[in-house]
Amino acid sequence: MTVRELDEPGDPHRIAASATGLLGEFNRGGILTAADVHVARRLGALGREDDESVLLAVALTVRSVRHGSVVLDLATAAQTISPDDEEEDEDPAEPVAALPWPDLSAWVTQCAASPLTTGPVRMTGSRLWLSRYWEQEQAVAAELLLRAADRPTDLDEGVLAKGLHRLFSEKQYADQQLAAAVCALARVGVLAGGPGTGKTTTVSRLLALLREQHPEYRIALAAPTGKAAARLHEAVRSSATDLPAADQARLGSDLTATTLHRLLGWRPDARSRFRHDRNNRLPFEVVIVDESSMVSLTLMARLLEALRPATRLILIGDPDQLASVEAGAVLGDLVDRSSLGHRTADFTAALQRVLPGSTVPGVEPSPDTPTARFRNGVSTLLATRRFAAGGDIAALAAAIRDGEADRAVEVLRSSCDAVEFIELADDERAGPEQLEPVRAEVRAGAAQVMAAAVSGDRVAALAGLEQHRLLCTHRRGPRGVQLWSDLAAGWIFEDHPVVPRSDGRYPGEPLLITTNDYESGLYNGDTGVVVATPDDTLLAVFGRGGDPIPVPLARLGAVRPLYAMTVHRSQGSQFDRVSVLMPAAGSSLCTRETLYTAVTRARQHVRVMGSEEALRTAIARPAARATGLRERLNG
């Protein structure tokens, strides 16, 4: 069981009734949950440590992991920690500064002298890790640096150079061309960029280049979620249609994407171990991982140990999106520091041989590659080549990503077709006029889903489900998934009164899988629809690339009706139109990454509902995830 699973935000059992002293005060102050307190006390009992300040430090370290950080810095804890606020309408917690924080110097000294910091907890300076994550950071850094230092010698550079010019013939694709060359010549590479920057196009051509010289190479395509894997499969297949016939043939029909958990081999007897590990390596020459921003530190450690030494690893993703649900921000650490080892003269010379005259630039775009950044083993594509309606969504996303609140507000207020801003004060509930645009979107999408589901048209029903998505940051409260799901369901049933069958299901019911179900092949975040069959029974169908996947209703595991979803669950998905409910400005979930992720889920239109204050606050507040991986990669 992971630390996060011990106490999800919103857990009603947040107060540890028996907690006293510092643990009790921080628990009642809204900083620590009951699970944080119990873990700290249990470790203290095992390590014979009863110092209140040490147990507080351990509990705060557990809390940090629950919030996605790998490490806790005692020196900044009082300034960086805020109370949990999953429910927007809950009573405000006691101010963090008013809590009895220990004196820093004494606190560090007491923790350093504790037996706990030589066992279940590790400490460097004023920073604390749970041992599990300390060891995983060490393993990930060591594996990445070792692989980055080992340049492959399996490609004929002359053939590679001709292939690069054949597949990236247009000058406007110079950024993708250089990124493909970097990944081809490296044992491990990172291909970063926002939506529509050409990451999948680059990868499909890269794979054609590798298969040109090694048709026998086995290639694995994977992503953290089933939905992301389906999109990867569809994107690679779609981009391959633009390749010359010979290169399409090289890619073949064997490239199918799967989840990382399925790739590694789920084991029913273990939650974080897999069939493939350092003693049973994955049988692939190339492994591509899309949506790598969602890959946790633990999962990255398991993947790296399962790769054979000669395997090429290519991580694709958008570092500006929300990071993984579990602890760690591996992609963000890599892109931020680009620390895959210092580029050697040998590697630079190889790049210049396959792309004569190209620069191997530093951090910022160079004159020769104005739409990309290249540094060490990381390529960051910047030019957006997607989005309908003239690029207004791209302009909004770029303003959010770059922290430019004035520009974002200007775009939202510009009355363009692709973006819309419904201003709503933080303490205000939406009125009928403000609700009407969202209501119309929900009803229009539901009409298509219902008609297709009743007629048994599985493809059209799933397509209708992707027309519009209502995204919330919170799960509860006046702008949470629970309330807005009820609103949306009410709007739909006004137009389409339904009579549920004996099992409570009805044709057209949208479904969201909430836990991984390896036996049925459904994963957390997968979405589907209940459809009618010719014999008047009901069946659930899910989209996963290619034909819809049918699943008997009796085989469904943890599933709930899908009328709204959290921004976090929406990662790895794209919808034609998106409506985003902003949290209040004071919410800890009001961050740049949350807003950017929500906005970039839309292909054609995005509607933002909230206050200008919340919008500006989110853009000015990048999510803080503390890790030690960047420093380890920098030696």
XYZ file of C-alpha atoms in Angstrom:
635
model
C 0.000 0.000 0.000
C 1.312 3.410 -0.928
C 1.275 6.413 1.352
C -1.300 8.104 -0.882
C -3.648 5.153 -0.611
C -3.627 5.403 3.177
C -5.534 8.667 3.078
C -6.924 10.143 -0.091
C -7.891 13.818 0.149
C -11.414 14.088 1.457
C -11.111 11.007 3.692
C -13.569 11.513 6.572
C -11.161 9.913 9.061
C -8.783 12.855 9.182
C -8.671 13.416 12.931
C -6.517 11.083 15.023
C -8.512 11.154 18.267
C -5.650 9.754 20.344
C -2.982 12.107 18.964
C -1.417 14.414 21.549
C 1.406 16.942 21.642
C 2.767 18.293 18.360
C 1.202 15.534 16.276
C -2.209 16.305 17.738
C -1.899 20.058 17.173
C -0.793 19.682 13.549
C -3.533 17.105 12.966
C -6.244 19.381 14.315
C -4.674 22.309 12.428
C -5.433 20.625 9.110
C -1.815 19.826 8.184
C -1.586 16.149 9.129
C -4.197 13.470 8.550
C -4.844 10.544 10.817
C -2.804 8.336 8.473
C 0.208 10.669 8.681
C 0.029 10.564 12.481
C -0.377 6.781 12.676
C 2.565 6.091 10.330
C 4.847 8.430 12.302
C 3.838 6.907 15.626
C 4.286 3.375 14.316
C 7.767 4.145 12.991
C 8.588 5.836 16.291
C 7.526 2.730 18.215
C 9.605 0.466 15.976
C 12.636 2.744 16.241
C 12.167 3.536 19.926
C 11.895 7.214 19.198
C 9.496 9.303 21.290
C 10.796 12.832 20.665
C 7.747 14.833 19.561
C 9.668 17.040 17.148
C 11.240 14.016 15.405
C 7.869 12.293 15.072
C 6.429 15.549 13.670
C 9.197 15.639 11.056
C 8.459 12.030 10.074
C 4.718 12.717 9.835
C 5.349 15.791 7.681
C 7.616 13.700 5.425
C 4.818 11.150 5.026
C 2.450 14.020 4.250
C 4.833 15.386 1.607
C 4.829 12.063 -0.213
C 1.032 12.027 -0.083
C 1.094 15.422 -1.796
C 3.538 14.281 -4.485
C 6.863 15.470 -3.074
C 9.688 13.041 -2.471
C 11.595 15.084 0.112
C 10.735 17.461 2.961
C 12.979 20.399 3.834
C 12.569 21.305 7.494
C 14.011 24.746 6.775
C 11.110 25.723 4.512
C 8.290 23.515 5.812
C 6.460 26.312 7.643
C 6.456 28.466 4.495
C 5.626 25.822 1.892
C 3.059 23.620 3.625
C -0.616 24.533 3.524
C -3.693 22.753 4.897
C -5.490 20.215 2.741
C -8.538 21.765 1.105
C -10.145 19.128 -1.045
C -13.541 20.525 -0.094
C -13.834 24.178 -0.965
C -16.626 24.838 1.507
C -14.998 23.374 4.596
C -14.157 25.636 7.514
C -10.786 27.337 7.134
C -8.013 25.627 9.075
C -5.816 27.312 11.628
C -3.143 29.476 9.956
C -0.012 27.426 9.355
C 2.258 30.085 10.855
C 0.283 29.969 14.115
C 1.115 26.300 14.692
C 3.915 25.485 17.189
C 6.768 24.871 14.747
C 9.940 23.662 16.482
C 13.068 25.822 16.495
C 14.815 24.951 13.223
C 18.347 24.482 14.563
C 17.231 22.240 17.405
C 14.805 20.410 15.120
C 17.522 19.508 12.606
C 19.886 18.434 15.377
C 17.282 16.213 17.038
C 16.313 14.565 13.769
C 19.940 13.967 12.763
C 20.579 12.250 16.096
C 17.486 10.038 15.861
C 17.800 6.330 15.065
C 14.920 6.781 12.619
C 17.126 8.744 10.196
C 19.426 5.757 9.738
C 16.594 3.361 8.957
C 13.078 4.161 7.717
C 13.995 7.819 7.110
C 17.083 9.322 5.460
C 18.422 12.791 6.105
C 20.817 15.178 4.367
C 21.237 18.619 5.862
C 17.731 19.756 6.781
C 16.003 17.482 4.255
C 14.217 14.209 4.974
C 13.210 11.312 2.711
C 11.358 8.104 3.427
C 13.979 5.418 2.749
C 11.952 3.887 -0.059
C 12.009 7.108 -2.066
C 15.637 7.880 -1.181
C 16.636 4.536 -2.663
C 14.409 4.966 -5.707
C 15.885 8.400 -6.458
C 19.374 6.963 -6.238
C 18.447 4.075 -8.534
C 16.723 6.275 -11.126
C 19.570 8.794 -11.227
C 22.226 6.072 -11.490
C 20.369 4.231 -14.293
C 19.695 7.386 -16.308
C 23.276 8.644 -16.038
C 24.710 5.236 -16.897
C 22.512 4.883 -19.962
C 23.098 8.484 -21.071
C 26.863 7.933 -20.972
C 26.590 4.901 -23.277
C 26.127 6.090 -26.869
C 24.722 3.412 -29.233
C 26.902 2.337 -32.146
C 24.295 0.312 -34.030
C 23.431 2.886 -36.725
C 25.200 3.701 -39.962
C 25.487 7.488 -39.804
C 25.337 7.908 -43.587
C 22.076 5.976 -43.830
C 20.702 7.899 -40.826
C 21.598 11.247 -42.414
C 19.779 10.372 -45.656
C 16.767 9.155 -43.694
C 16.591 12.356 -41.639
C 16.529 14.461 -44.794
C 14.000 12.163 -46.460
C 11.518 12.154 -43.569
C 11.960 15.779 -42.483
C 12.316 17.412 -45.867
C 10.558 20.694 -45.053
C 12.549 23.427 -43.325
C 9.751 24.127 -40.834
C 10.354 20.677 -39.362
C 14.012 21.344 -38.505
C 13.195 21.166 -34.807
C 11.690 17.690 -35.159
C 14.558 16.587 -37.378
C 17.190 17.502 -34.802
C 15.117 15.980 -31.989
C 14.884 12.697 -33.930
C 18.646 12.733 -34.491
C 19.308 13.305 -30.784
C 17.055 10.388 -29.818
C 18.506 8.106 -32.508
C 22.072 8.693 -31.339
C 21.318 8.431 -27.606
C 20.645 5.475 -25.345
C 18.087 7.519 -23.404
C 16.386 10.649 -24.647
C 13.569 12.969 -23.679
C 11.186 14.495 -26.214
C 9.222 17.243 -24.481
C 6.661 19.724 -25.719
C 3.087 20.899 -25.420
C 0.061 19.674 -27.385
C 0.468 19.882 -31.139
C 4.226 20.449 -31.163
C 4.827 17.295 -33.184
C 6.091 14.853 -30.573
C 4.250 11.850 -32.022
C 5.152 12.798 -35.585
C 8.795 12.927 -34.553
C 8.568 9.549 -32.842
C 6.892 7.769 -35.756
C 9.648 8.986 -38.084
C 12.313 8.078 -35.560
C 10.960 4.536 -35.425
C 11.007 4.354 -39.228
C 14.667 5.432 -39.161
C 15.562 2.740 -36.630
C 13.627 0.017 -38.459
C 15.245 1.051 -41.743
C 18.575 -0.216 -40.443
C 17.231 -2.854 -38.046
C 13.924 -4.349 -39.257
C 14.200 -6.927 -36.489
C 14.066 -4.379 -33.673
C 11.248 -5.009 -31.212
C 9.520 -1.790 -30.194
C 7.258 -1.209 -27.203
C 4.849 1.744 -26.994
C 3.503 2.475 -23.518
C 1.783 5.128 -21.434
C 0.766 5.386 -17.774
C -2.990 5.037 -18.398
C -5.181 3.071 -20.756
C -6.619 6.252 -22.240
C -3.151 7.680 -22.887
C -2.043 4.370 -24.422
C -5.042 4.428 -26.761
C -4.244 7.964 -27.850
C -0.589 7.047 -28.417
C -1.590 4.093 -30.594
C -3.992 6.237 -32.615
C -1.496 9.104 -32.973
C 1.363 6.891 -34.187
C -0.934 5.111 -36.624
C -2.301 8.420 -37.909
C 1.108 10.109 -38.296
C 2.468 7.039 -40.088
C 0.013 7.577 -42.951
C 2.048 10.621 -44.036
C 5.222 8.559 -44.415
C 6.505 7.221 -47.727
C 5.190 3.747 -48.509
C 8.510 2.064 -47.718
C 8.658 3.685 -44.289
C 5.048 2.785 -43.566
C 5.947 -0.808 -44.338
C 8.905 -0.605 -41.948
C 6.633 0.424 -39.096
C 4.322 -2.439 -39.958
C 1.192 -3.341 -38.038
C 2.840 -4.692 -34.900
C 3.090 -1.350 -33.115
C 0.402 -1.366 -30.463
C 0.464 0.664 -27.270
C -0.245 -0.629 -23.788
C -0.117 0.635 -20.241
C 3.171 0.638 -18.389
C 1.703 -1.690 -15.774
C 0.720 -4.224 -18.417
C 4.075 -3.833 -20.202
C 5.953 -4.577 -16.993
C 3.615 -7.420 -16.087
C 1.119 -7.006 -13.278
C 1.574 -9.318 -10.325
C -1.472 -10.064 -8.153
C 0.777 -10.587 -5.112
C 2.477 -7.171 -5.252
C 1.339 -3.566 -5.685
C 4.598 -2.023 -6.826
C 6.552 -4.984 -8.205
C 6.190 -6.573 -11.621
C 7.065 -9.765 -13.490
C 9.706 -7.912 -15.470
C 12.555 -6.661 -13.297
C 16.354 -6.763 -13.248
C 16.215 -10.577 -13.279
C 13.632 -10.811 -16.059
C 14.262 -7.969 -18.493
C 11.838 -6.651 -21.081
C 12.542 -8.163 -24.537
C 12.670 -4.892 -26.494
C 15.331 -2.920 -28.321
C 13.301 0.323 -28.128
C 10.833 1.451 -25.456
C 8.735 4.605 -25.991
C 6.821 6.042 -23.017
C 4.251 8.742 -23.772
C 2.669 11.085 -21.194
C 5.794 10.665 -19.075
C 4.777 13.558 -16.835
C 2.333 11.105 -15.244
C 5.034 8.533 -14.461
C 5.828 8.454 -10.763
C 9.277 7.966 -9.283
C 8.376 4.436 -8.222
C 7.115 3.408 -11.658
C 10.142 4.954 -13.362
C 12.443 2.990 -11.060
C 10.642 -0.242 -11.939
C 10.802 0.517 -15.668
C 14.502 1.339 -15.675
C 15.474 -1.800 -13.782
C 13.490 -3.900 -16.269
C 15.252 -2.515 -19.358
C 18.152 -4.372 -20.914
C 21.377 -2.344 -20.969
C 21.257 -1.922 -24.765
C 17.591 -0.818 -24.910
C 16.842 2.672 -26.168
C 14.469 4.541 -23.857
C 12.584 7.582 -25.154
C 10.400 9.558 -22.749
C 7.725 11.764 -24.315
C 5.622 14.285 -22.455
C 4.663 17.789 -21.500
C 6.524 18.882 -18.346
C 4.119 21.787 -17.854
C 1.184 19.475 -17.153
C 0.277 18.127 -13.755
C 2.776 15.589 -12.496
C 1.988 12.028 -11.467
C -0.613 11.258 -8.820
C 2.033 9.377 -6.871
C 5.230 10.971 -5.585
C 7.842 12.354 -7.946
C 8.168 14.605 -10.984
C 10.710 12.727 -13.081
C 9.972 14.348 -16.437
C 9.929 17.822 -14.905
C 13.269 17.141 -13.208
C 14.822 15.993 -16.467
C 13.523 18.846 -18.594
C 14.184 21.516 -15.983
C 17.837 20.618 -15.609
C 18.303 18.561 -18.769
C 20.711 16.495 -16.745
C 21.269 13.369 -18.760
C 25.007 13.815 -18.495
C 27.134 16.380 -20.238
C 27.196 16.144 -24.006
C 30.495 14.652 -25.117
C 32.566 15.861 -28.029
C 31.984 12.475 -29.646
C 28.214 12.884 -29.494
C 28.377 16.452 -30.810
C 30.545 15.328 -33.702
C 28.098 12.520 -34.531
C 25.183 14.976 -34.609
C 27.069 17.278 -36.943
C 27.905 14.379 -39.229
C 24.287 13.289 -39.642
C 23.023 16.895 -39.815
C 25.896 18.930 -41.284
C 25.809 22.585 -40.323
C 23.375 22.091 -37.428
C 24.178 23.592 -34.089
C 23.945 21.648 -30.886
C 22.667 24.582 -28.895
C 22.302 25.470 -25.274
C 19.167 26.250 -23.342
C 17.410 28.771 -25.586
C 16.287 28.353 -29.201
C 19.093 28.956 -31.684
C 18.815 30.810 -35.027
C 18.906 27.478 -36.849
C 16.237 25.865 -34.686
C 13.980 28.714 -33.531
C 11.155 26.443 -32.433
C 12.957 24.107 -30.075
C 15.327 23.888 -27.152
C 18.078 21.296 -27.046
C 20.280 20.626 -24.089
C 22.119 17.430 -23.292
C 19.721 14.511 -23.875
C 16.532 16.591 -23.812
C 14.690 18.047 -26.815
C 11.866 20.514 -26.158
C 9.624 21.324 -29.126
C 7.954 24.727 -28.891
C 6.048 25.435 -32.132
C 2.378 24.450 -31.906
C 0.998 22.982 -35.123
C -2.450 21.994 -33.909
C -5.598 23.529 -32.427
C -8.547 24.623 -34.482
C -9.928 28.155 -34.658
C -6.725 30.010 -35.364
C -4.546 29.010 -32.478
C -6.356 30.926 -29.707
C -6.177 27.903 -27.400
C -2.458 27.659 -28.135
C -2.024 31.350 -27.292
C -3.873 30.903 -24.003
C -1.884 27.779 -23.121
C 1.408 29.523 -23.907
C 0.483 32.506 -21.715
C -0.367 30.192 -18.825
C 2.782 28.103 -19.324
C 4.984 31.201 -19.407
C 3.373 32.727 -16.316
C 1.985 35.755 -18.204
C -1.334 36.456 -16.491
C -2.035 39.729 -18.319
C -1.696 38.020 -21.686
C -3.894 35.091 -20.587
C -6.649 37.440 -19.382
C -6.404 39.383 -22.643
C -6.860 36.223 -24.704
C -9.803 35.069 -22.578
C -11.521 38.449 -22.895
C -10.849 38.775 -26.632
C -14.254 37.411 -27.717
C -12.606 34.921 -30.072
C -14.370 31.741 -31.096
C -12.047 29.223 -29.459
C -11.836 30.565 -25.879
C -14.480 31.863 -23.522
C -14.384 33.338 -20.018
C -17.388 33.256 -17.692
C -16.447 35.415 -14.740
C -17.634 34.017 -11.440
C -16.555 35.340 -8.037
C -14.887 32.806 -5.756
C -17.789 32.830 -3.296
C -20.471 32.952 -5.986
C -22.561 30.090 -7.270
C -23.303 30.147 -10.981
C -26.677 31.617 -11.898
C -29.004 30.506 -14.710
C -27.444 32.830 -17.305
C -23.926 31.718 -16.442
C -24.958 28.059 -16.460
C -26.738 28.175 -19.816
C -23.635 27.784 -22.090
C -22.435 24.783 -20.098
C -25.949 23.343 -19.968
C -26.237 23.606 -23.747
C -22.888 21.847 -24.252
C -23.819 19.005 -21.908
C -27.213 18.496 -23.502
C -25.844 18.531 -27.064
C -23.186 15.940 -26.293
C -25.644 13.745 -24.408
C -28.128 13.836 -27.289
C -25.549 12.300 -29.630
C -24.478 9.704 -27.068
C -28.046 8.691 -26.219
C -29.181 8.338 -29.843
C -26.145 6.262 -30.779
C -26.337 4.085 -27.666
C -30.009 3.245 -28.136
C -29.380 2.266 -31.768
C -26.337 0.214 -30.788
C -23.836 2.367 -32.715
C -20.789 1.879 -30.485
C -18.385 4.046 -32.460
C -20.753 7.023 -32.584
C -21.590 6.692 -28.887
C -17.912 6.860 -27.921
C -17.336 9.736 -30.330
C -20.183 11.658 -28.715
C -18.602 11.135 -25.318
C -15.518 13.020 -26.498
C -17.465 16.045 -27.780
C -17.470 17.939 -24.481
C -16.018 17.386 -21.037
C -16.744 19.234 -17.812
C -13.542 19.498 -15.746
C -13.303 20.384 -12.052
C -10.298 20.802 -9.794
C -12.024 19.648 -6.615
C -14.054 16.537 -6.031
C -16.449 18.148 -3.543
C -17.698 21.625 -2.789
C -19.596 24.156 -4.922
C -17.232 23.656 -7.876
C -16.447 19.998 -7.342
C -17.114 16.949 -9.504
C -19.849 15.654 -7.210
C -22.088 18.743 -7.430
C -21.515 19.396 -11.139
C -22.081 15.748 -12.014
C -25.497 16.017 -10.347
C -26.224 19.221 -12.279
C -25.196 17.690 -15.603
C -27.197 14.514 -14.981
C -30.267 16.626 -14.213
C -29.895 18.570 -17.467
C -29.543 15.357 -19.461
C -32.548 13.673 -17.864
C -34.716 16.714 -18.636
C -34.274 15.937 -22.341
C -33.867 12.179 -22.068
C -35.893 10.669 -19.220
C -34.485 7.204 -18.611
C -35.845 4.083 -16.979
C -32.851 2.151 -15.630
C -32.859 -1.613 -16.084
C -32.842 -3.956 -13.104
C -29.103 -3.461 -12.649
C -29.482 0.332 -12.588
C -27.893 0.868 -16.018
C -29.430 2.451 -19.115
C -28.384 2.965 -22.766
C -26.284 6.092 -23.075
C -24.952 6.061 -19.510
C -21.384 7.433 -19.571
C -18.898 5.443 -17.481
C -15.594 6.180 -15.775
C -13.310 3.416 -14.503
C -11.876 4.440 -11.111
C -9.384 1.642 -10.391
C -7.189 -0.606 -12.510
C -8.870 -3.875 -13.455
C -6.188 -6.042 -15.036
C -8.463 -9.014 -15.650
C -10.862 -7.035 -17.859
C -8.079 -4.857 -19.294
C -9.622 -1.611 -18.020
C -7.605 1.030 -16.214
C -8.184 3.988 -13.962
C -9.414 6.848 -16.140
C -10.801 4.745 -19.000
C -14.141 6.049 -20.239
C -16.980 4.234 -21.937
C -20.716 4.109 -22.647
C -23.505 1.629 -22.001
C -25.069 0.646 -25.342
C -27.969 -1.531 -26.411
C -27.389 -4.763 -28.310
C -29.602 -6.384 -31.010
C -31.092 -8.754 -28.422
C -32.062 -5.792 -26.186
C -29.434 -6.451 -23.549
C -26.918 -3.873 -22.401
C -23.181 -3.832 -22.917
C -20.428 -1.423 -21.905
C -17.993 -0.310 -24.614
C -14.701 1.503 -24.069
C -12.448 3.340 -26.505
C -8.874 2.081 -26.702
C -7.712 2.786 -30.241
C -9.167 0.836 -33.132
C -12.504 -0.893 -32.529
C -14.441 -0.281 -29.286
C -13.742 -2.776 -26.526
C -16.948 -4.524 -25.352
C -17.217 -5.478 -21.681
C -20.233 -7.266 -20.146
C -21.776 -5.175 -17.400
C -21.327 -8.022 -14.926
C -17.558 -7.811 -15.399
C -17.288 -4.122 -14.601
C -15.322 -3.391 -11.464
C -15.047 0.024 -9.818
C -16.985 2.321 -12.128
C -19.109 5.444 -11.733
C -21.272 7.561 -14.050
C -19.229 10.126 -15.952
C -20.793 13.570 -16.150
C -17.787 15.544 -14.886
C -14.240 14.602 -13.962
C -11.215 16.051 -12.222
C -8.505 17.744 -14.224
C -6.052 15.148 -12.947
C -8.110 12.274 -14.371
C -8.375 14.052 -17.719
C -4.626 13.836 -18.387
C -3.816 11.806 -21.463
C -7.181 12.693 -23.029
C -8.363 15.223 -25.604
C -11.888 16.530 -26.171
C -13.401 18.764 -28.823
C -14.749 21.217 -26.244
C -13.930 21.680 -22.561
C -15.548 23.625 -19.714
C -13.221 24.278 -16.756
C -14.434 25.147 -13.244
C -11.678 27.178 -11.577
C -11.118 26.700 -7.837
C -11.077 29.661 -5.449
C -7.885 31.711 -5.446
C -7.067 30.523 -1.935
C -7.184 26.829 -2.858
C -3.899 24.952 -2.863
C -5.141 23.267 -6.048
C -5.256 26.620 -7.841
C -1.942 26.210 -9.687
C -0.440 26.930 -13.079
C -0.121 23.240 -13.941
C -3.789 22.580 -13.111
C -5.017 25.379 -15.353
C -2.581 24.547 -18.170
C -3.557 20.867 -18.111
C -7.266 21.702 -18.207
C -6.961 24.207 -21.050
C -4.827 21.917 -23.210
C -7.396 19.117 -23.068
C -9.461 21.072 -25.638
C -9.038 20.776 -29.394
C -11.607 23.321 -30.594
C -13.014 25.359 -27.707
C -12.276 25.941 -24.027
C -14.534 27.714 -21.540
C -13.029 28.901 -18.245
C -15.386 29.652 -15.355
C -14.046 31.463 -12.303
C -12.760 34.737 -10.985
C -10.023 36.794 -12.560
C -8.271 36.683 -9.195
C -8.247 32.885 -9.255
C -7.009 32.918 -12.837
C -4.130 35.261 -12.031
C -3.302 33.381 -8.836
C -3.127 30.054 -10.655
C -0.849 31.410 -13.376
C 1.475 32.953 -10.792
C 1.623 29.791 -8.648
C 3.560 26.855 -10.112
C 2.922 23.596 -8.281
C 5.698 22.864 -5.819
C 7.017 19.306 -5.852
C 10.176 18.805 -3.876
C 12.548 16.130 -5.145
C 16.230 15.382 -4.940
C 16.499 13.855 -8.408
C 17.727 17.009 -10.137
C 20.675 17.323 -7.781
C 21.515 13.642 -8.110
C 21.507 13.951 -11.895
C 23.824 16.935 -11.596
C 26.238 14.863 -9.568
